[in-house]
Coordinates of N, CA and C in Angstrom, one line a residue:
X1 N -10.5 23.2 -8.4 CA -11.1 23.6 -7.1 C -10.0 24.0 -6.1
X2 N -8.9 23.5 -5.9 CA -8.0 23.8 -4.7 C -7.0 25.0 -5.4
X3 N -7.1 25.0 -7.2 CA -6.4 25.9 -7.1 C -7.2 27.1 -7.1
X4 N -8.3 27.1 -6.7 CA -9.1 28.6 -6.6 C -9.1 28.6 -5.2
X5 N -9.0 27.8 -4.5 CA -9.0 28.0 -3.1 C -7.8 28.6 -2.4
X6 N -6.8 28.1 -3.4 CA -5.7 28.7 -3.1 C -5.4 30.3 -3.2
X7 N -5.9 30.4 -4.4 CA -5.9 31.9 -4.9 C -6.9 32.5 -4.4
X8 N -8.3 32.3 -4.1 CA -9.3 33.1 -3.2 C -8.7 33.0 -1.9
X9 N -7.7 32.6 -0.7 CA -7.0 32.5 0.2 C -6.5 34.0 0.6
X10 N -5.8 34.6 -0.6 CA -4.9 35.8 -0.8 C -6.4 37.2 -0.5
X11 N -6.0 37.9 0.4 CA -6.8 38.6 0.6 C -6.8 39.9 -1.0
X12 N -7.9 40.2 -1.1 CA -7.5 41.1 -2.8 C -7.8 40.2 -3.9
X13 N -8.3 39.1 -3.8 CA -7.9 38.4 -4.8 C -9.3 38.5 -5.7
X14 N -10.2 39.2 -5.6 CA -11.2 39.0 -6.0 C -10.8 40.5 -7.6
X15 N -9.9 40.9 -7.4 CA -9.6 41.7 -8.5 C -8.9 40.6 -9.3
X16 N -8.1 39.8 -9.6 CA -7.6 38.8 -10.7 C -8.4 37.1 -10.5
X17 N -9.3 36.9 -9.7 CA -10.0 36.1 -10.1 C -11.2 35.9 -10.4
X18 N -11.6 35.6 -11.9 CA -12.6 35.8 -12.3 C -14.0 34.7 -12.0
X19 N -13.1 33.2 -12.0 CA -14.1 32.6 -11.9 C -13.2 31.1 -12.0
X20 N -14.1 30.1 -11.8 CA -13.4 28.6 -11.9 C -14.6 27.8 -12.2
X21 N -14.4 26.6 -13.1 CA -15.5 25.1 -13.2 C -14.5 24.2 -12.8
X22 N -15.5 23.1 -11.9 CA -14.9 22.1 -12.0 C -15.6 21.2 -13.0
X23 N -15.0 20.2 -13.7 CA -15.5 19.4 -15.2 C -14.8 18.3 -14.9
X24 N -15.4 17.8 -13.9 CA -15.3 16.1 -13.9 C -15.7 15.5 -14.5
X25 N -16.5 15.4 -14.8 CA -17.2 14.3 -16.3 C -17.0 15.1 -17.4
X26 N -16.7 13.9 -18.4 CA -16.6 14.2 -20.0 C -17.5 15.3 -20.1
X27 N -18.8 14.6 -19.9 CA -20.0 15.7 -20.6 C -19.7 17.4 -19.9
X28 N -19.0 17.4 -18.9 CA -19.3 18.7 -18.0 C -18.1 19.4 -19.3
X29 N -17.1 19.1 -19.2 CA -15.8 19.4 -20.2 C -16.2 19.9 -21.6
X30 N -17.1 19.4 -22.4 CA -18.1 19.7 -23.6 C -18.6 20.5 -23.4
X31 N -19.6 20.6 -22.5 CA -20.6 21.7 -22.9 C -20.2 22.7 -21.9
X32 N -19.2 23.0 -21.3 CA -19.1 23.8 -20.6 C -17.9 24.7 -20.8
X33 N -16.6 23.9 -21.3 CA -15.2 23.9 -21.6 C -15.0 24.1 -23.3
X34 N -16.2 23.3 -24.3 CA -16.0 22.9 -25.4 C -14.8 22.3 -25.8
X35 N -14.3 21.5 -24.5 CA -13.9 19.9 -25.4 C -14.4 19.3 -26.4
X36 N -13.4 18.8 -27.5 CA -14.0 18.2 -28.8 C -14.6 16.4 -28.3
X37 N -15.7 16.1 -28.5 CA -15.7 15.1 -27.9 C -15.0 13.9 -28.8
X38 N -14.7 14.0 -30.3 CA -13.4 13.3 -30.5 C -12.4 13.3 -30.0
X39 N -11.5 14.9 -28.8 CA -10.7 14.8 -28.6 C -10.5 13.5 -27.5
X40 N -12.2 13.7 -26.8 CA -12.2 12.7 -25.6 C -12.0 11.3 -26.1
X41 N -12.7 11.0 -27.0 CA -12.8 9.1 -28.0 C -11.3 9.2 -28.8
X42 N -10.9 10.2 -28.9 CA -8.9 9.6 -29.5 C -7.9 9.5 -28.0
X43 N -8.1 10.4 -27.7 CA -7.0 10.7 -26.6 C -7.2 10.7 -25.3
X44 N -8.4 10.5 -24.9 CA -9.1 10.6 -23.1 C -9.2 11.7 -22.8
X45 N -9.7 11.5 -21.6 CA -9.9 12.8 -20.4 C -8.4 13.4 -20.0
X46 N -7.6 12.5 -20.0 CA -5.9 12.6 -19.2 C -5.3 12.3 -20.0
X47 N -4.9 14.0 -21.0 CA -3.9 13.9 -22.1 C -3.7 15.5 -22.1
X48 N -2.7 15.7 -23.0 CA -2.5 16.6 -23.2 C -3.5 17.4 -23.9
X49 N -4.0 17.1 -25.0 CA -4.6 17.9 -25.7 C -5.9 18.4 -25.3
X50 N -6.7 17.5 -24.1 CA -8.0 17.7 -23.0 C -7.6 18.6 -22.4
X51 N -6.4 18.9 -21.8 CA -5.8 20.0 -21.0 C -6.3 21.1 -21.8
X52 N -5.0 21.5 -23.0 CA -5.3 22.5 -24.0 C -6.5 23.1 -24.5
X53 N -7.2 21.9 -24.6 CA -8.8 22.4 -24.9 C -9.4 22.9 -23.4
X54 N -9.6 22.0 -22.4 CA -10.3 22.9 -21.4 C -9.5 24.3 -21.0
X55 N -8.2 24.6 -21.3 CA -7.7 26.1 -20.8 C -8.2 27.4 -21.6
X56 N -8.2 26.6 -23.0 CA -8.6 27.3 -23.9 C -10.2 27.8 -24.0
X57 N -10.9 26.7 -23.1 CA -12.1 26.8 -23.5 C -12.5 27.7 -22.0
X58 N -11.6 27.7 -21.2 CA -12.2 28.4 -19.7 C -11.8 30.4 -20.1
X59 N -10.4 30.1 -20.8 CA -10.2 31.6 -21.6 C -11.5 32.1 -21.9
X60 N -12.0 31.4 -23.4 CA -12.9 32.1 -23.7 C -14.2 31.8 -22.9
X61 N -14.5 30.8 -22.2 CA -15.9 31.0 -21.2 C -15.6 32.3 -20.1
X62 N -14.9 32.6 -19.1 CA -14.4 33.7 -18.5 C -14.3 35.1 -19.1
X63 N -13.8 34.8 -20.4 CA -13.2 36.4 -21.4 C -11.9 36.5 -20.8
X64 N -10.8 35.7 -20.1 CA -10.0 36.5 -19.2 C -8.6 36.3 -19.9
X65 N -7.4 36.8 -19.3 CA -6.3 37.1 -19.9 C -5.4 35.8 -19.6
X66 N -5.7 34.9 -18.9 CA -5.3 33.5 -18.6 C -5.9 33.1 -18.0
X67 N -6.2 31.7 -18.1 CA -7.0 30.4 -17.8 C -6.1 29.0 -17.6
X68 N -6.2 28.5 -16.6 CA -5.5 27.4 -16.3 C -6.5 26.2 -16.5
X69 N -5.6 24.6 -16.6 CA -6.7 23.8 -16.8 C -5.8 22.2 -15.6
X70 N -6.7 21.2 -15.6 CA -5.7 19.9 -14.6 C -6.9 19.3 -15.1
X71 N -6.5 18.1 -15.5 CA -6.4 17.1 -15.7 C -6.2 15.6 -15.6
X72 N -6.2 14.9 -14.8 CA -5.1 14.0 -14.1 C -6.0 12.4 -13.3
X73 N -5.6 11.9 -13.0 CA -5.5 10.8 -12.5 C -5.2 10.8 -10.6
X74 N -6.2 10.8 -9.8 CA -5.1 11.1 -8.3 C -5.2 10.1 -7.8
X75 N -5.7 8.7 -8.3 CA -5.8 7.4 -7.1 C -6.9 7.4 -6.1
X76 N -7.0 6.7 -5.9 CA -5.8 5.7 -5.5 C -5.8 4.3 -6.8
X77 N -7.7 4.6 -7.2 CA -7.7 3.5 -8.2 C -7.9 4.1 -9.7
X78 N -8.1 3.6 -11.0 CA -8.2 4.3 -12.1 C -7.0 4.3 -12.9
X79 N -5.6 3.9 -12.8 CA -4.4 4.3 -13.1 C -4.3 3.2 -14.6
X80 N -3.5 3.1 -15.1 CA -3.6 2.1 -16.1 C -2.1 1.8 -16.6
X81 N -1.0 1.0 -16.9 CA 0.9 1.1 -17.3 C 1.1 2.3 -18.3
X82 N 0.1 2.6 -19.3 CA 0.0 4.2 -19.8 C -0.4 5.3 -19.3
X83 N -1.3 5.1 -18.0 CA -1.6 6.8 -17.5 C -2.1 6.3 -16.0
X84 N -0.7 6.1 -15.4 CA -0.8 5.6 -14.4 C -1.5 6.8 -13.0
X85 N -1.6 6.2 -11.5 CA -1.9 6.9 -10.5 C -1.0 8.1 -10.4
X86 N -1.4 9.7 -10.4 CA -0.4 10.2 -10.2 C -0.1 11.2 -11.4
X87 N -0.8 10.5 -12.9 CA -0.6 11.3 -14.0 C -1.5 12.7 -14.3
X88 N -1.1 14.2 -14.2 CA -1.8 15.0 -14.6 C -1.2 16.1 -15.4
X89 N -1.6 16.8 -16.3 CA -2.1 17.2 -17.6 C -2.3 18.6 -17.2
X90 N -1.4 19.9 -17.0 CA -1.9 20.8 -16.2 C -1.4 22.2 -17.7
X91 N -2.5 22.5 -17.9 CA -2.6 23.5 -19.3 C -2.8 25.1 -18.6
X92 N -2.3 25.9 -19.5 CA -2.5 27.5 -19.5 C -2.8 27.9 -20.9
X93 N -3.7 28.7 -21.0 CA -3.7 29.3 -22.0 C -3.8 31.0 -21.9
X94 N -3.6 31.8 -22.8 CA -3.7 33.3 -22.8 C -4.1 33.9 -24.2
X95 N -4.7 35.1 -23.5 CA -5.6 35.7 -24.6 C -5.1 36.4 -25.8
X96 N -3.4 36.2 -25.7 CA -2.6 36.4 -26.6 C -2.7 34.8 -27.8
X97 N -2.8 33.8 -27.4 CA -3.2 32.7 -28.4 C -2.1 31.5 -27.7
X98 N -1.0 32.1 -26.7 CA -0.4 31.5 -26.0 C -0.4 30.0 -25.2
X99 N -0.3 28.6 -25.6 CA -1.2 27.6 -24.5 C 0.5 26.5 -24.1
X100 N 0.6 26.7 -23.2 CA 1.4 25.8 -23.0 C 0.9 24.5 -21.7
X101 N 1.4 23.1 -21.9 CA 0.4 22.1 -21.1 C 2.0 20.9 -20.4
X102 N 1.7 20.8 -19.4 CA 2.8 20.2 -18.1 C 2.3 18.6 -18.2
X103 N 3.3 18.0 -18.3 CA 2.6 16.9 -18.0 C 3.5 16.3 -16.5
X104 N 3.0 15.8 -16.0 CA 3.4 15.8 -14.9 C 3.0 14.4 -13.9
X105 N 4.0 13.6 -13.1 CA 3.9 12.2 -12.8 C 4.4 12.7 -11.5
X106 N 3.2 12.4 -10.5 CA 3.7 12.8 -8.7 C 3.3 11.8 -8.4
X107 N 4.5 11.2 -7.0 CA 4.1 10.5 -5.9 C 3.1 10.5 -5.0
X108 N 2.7 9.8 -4.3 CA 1.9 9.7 -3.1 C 0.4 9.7 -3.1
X109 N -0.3 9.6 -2.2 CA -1.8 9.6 -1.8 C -2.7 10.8 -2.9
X110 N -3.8 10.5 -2.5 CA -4.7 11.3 -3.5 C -4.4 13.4 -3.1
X111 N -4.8 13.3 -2.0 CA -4.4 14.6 -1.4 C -2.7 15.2 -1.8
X112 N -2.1 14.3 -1.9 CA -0.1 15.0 -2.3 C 0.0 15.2 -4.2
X113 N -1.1 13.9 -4.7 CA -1.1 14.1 -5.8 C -2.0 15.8 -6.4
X114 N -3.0 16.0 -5.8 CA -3.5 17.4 -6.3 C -3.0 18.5 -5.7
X115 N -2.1 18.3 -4.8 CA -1.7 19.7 -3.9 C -0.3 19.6 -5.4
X116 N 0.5 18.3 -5.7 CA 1.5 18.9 -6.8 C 1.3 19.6 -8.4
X117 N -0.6 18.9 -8.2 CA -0.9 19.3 -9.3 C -0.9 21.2 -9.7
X118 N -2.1 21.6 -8.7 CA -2.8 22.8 -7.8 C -1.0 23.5 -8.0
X119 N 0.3 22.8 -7.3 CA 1.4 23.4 -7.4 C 1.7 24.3 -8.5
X120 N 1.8 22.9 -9.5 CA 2.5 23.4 -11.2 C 1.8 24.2 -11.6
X121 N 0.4 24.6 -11.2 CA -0.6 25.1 -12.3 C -0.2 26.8 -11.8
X122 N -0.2 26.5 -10.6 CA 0.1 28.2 -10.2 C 1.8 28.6 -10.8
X123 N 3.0 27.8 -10.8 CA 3.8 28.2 -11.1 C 3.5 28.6 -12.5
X124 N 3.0 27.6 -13.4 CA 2.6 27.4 -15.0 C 2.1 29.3 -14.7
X125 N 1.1 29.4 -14.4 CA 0.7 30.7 -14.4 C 1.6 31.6 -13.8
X126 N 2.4 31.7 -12.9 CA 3.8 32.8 -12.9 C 4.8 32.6 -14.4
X127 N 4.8 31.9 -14.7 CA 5.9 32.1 -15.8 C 4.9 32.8 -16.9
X128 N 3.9 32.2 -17.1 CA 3.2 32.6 -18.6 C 3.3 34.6 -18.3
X129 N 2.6 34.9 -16.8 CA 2.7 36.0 -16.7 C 3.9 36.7 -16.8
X130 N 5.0 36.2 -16.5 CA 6.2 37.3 -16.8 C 6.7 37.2 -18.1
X131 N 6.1 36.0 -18.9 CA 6.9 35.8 -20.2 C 5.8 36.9 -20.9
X132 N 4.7 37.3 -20.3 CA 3.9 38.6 -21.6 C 3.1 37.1 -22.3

């Protein structure tokens, strides 16, 4: 959400953005994203490979030439000594077969944790674009 808010912000933007879900619950991430729901019963919602799969899965729901995905944990409560407050999971994928996924541990309140997340995901997406 905030990273489309960020990018619909930019006036013009309605030529490179195609579209966004948000997939807060498991079930929305399945049938929406086609997360494996084994992936969800081995590895969680907040892992790498949930990232991968929803970037992958928003690629091909959109048809578009990159797709970003977040994942994460913002607090204040929910955190756990393995996937603590703060932990998020931020995936790209491209229509070349390209998926690269951030894992990423920020400081502070719920609001600083998703503005770092919303951060990496737009850089993630400057790099994928200049790398082709």
């Amino acid at each position: 959400g905030l990273i489309a808010h960020r990018l619909t912000n930019i006036a013009g933007s309605s030529a490179y953005v195609i579209g966004g879900v948000i997939t807060y619950a498991n079930t929305a991430k399945m049938s929406l994203l086609k997360v494996r729901e084994e992936t969800l019963a081995r590895v969680g919602a907040v892992s790498e490979q949930t990232a991968r799969e929803m970037a992958q899965g928003a690629l091909k729901l959109f048809g578009v030439d990159l797709a970003l995905s977040v994942t994460g944990i913002a607090g204040p409560g929910g955190g756990t000594p393995e996937k603590p407050v703060g932990l998020a999971y931020i995936g790209a994928a491209t229509r070349s077969g390209r998926v690269q996924v951030i894992r990423q541990v920020s400081p502070g309140d719920r609001e600083a944790i998703k503005a770092a997340s919303a951060d990496t995901a737009l850089r993630l997406a400057l790099t994928m674009i200049a790398e082709g």
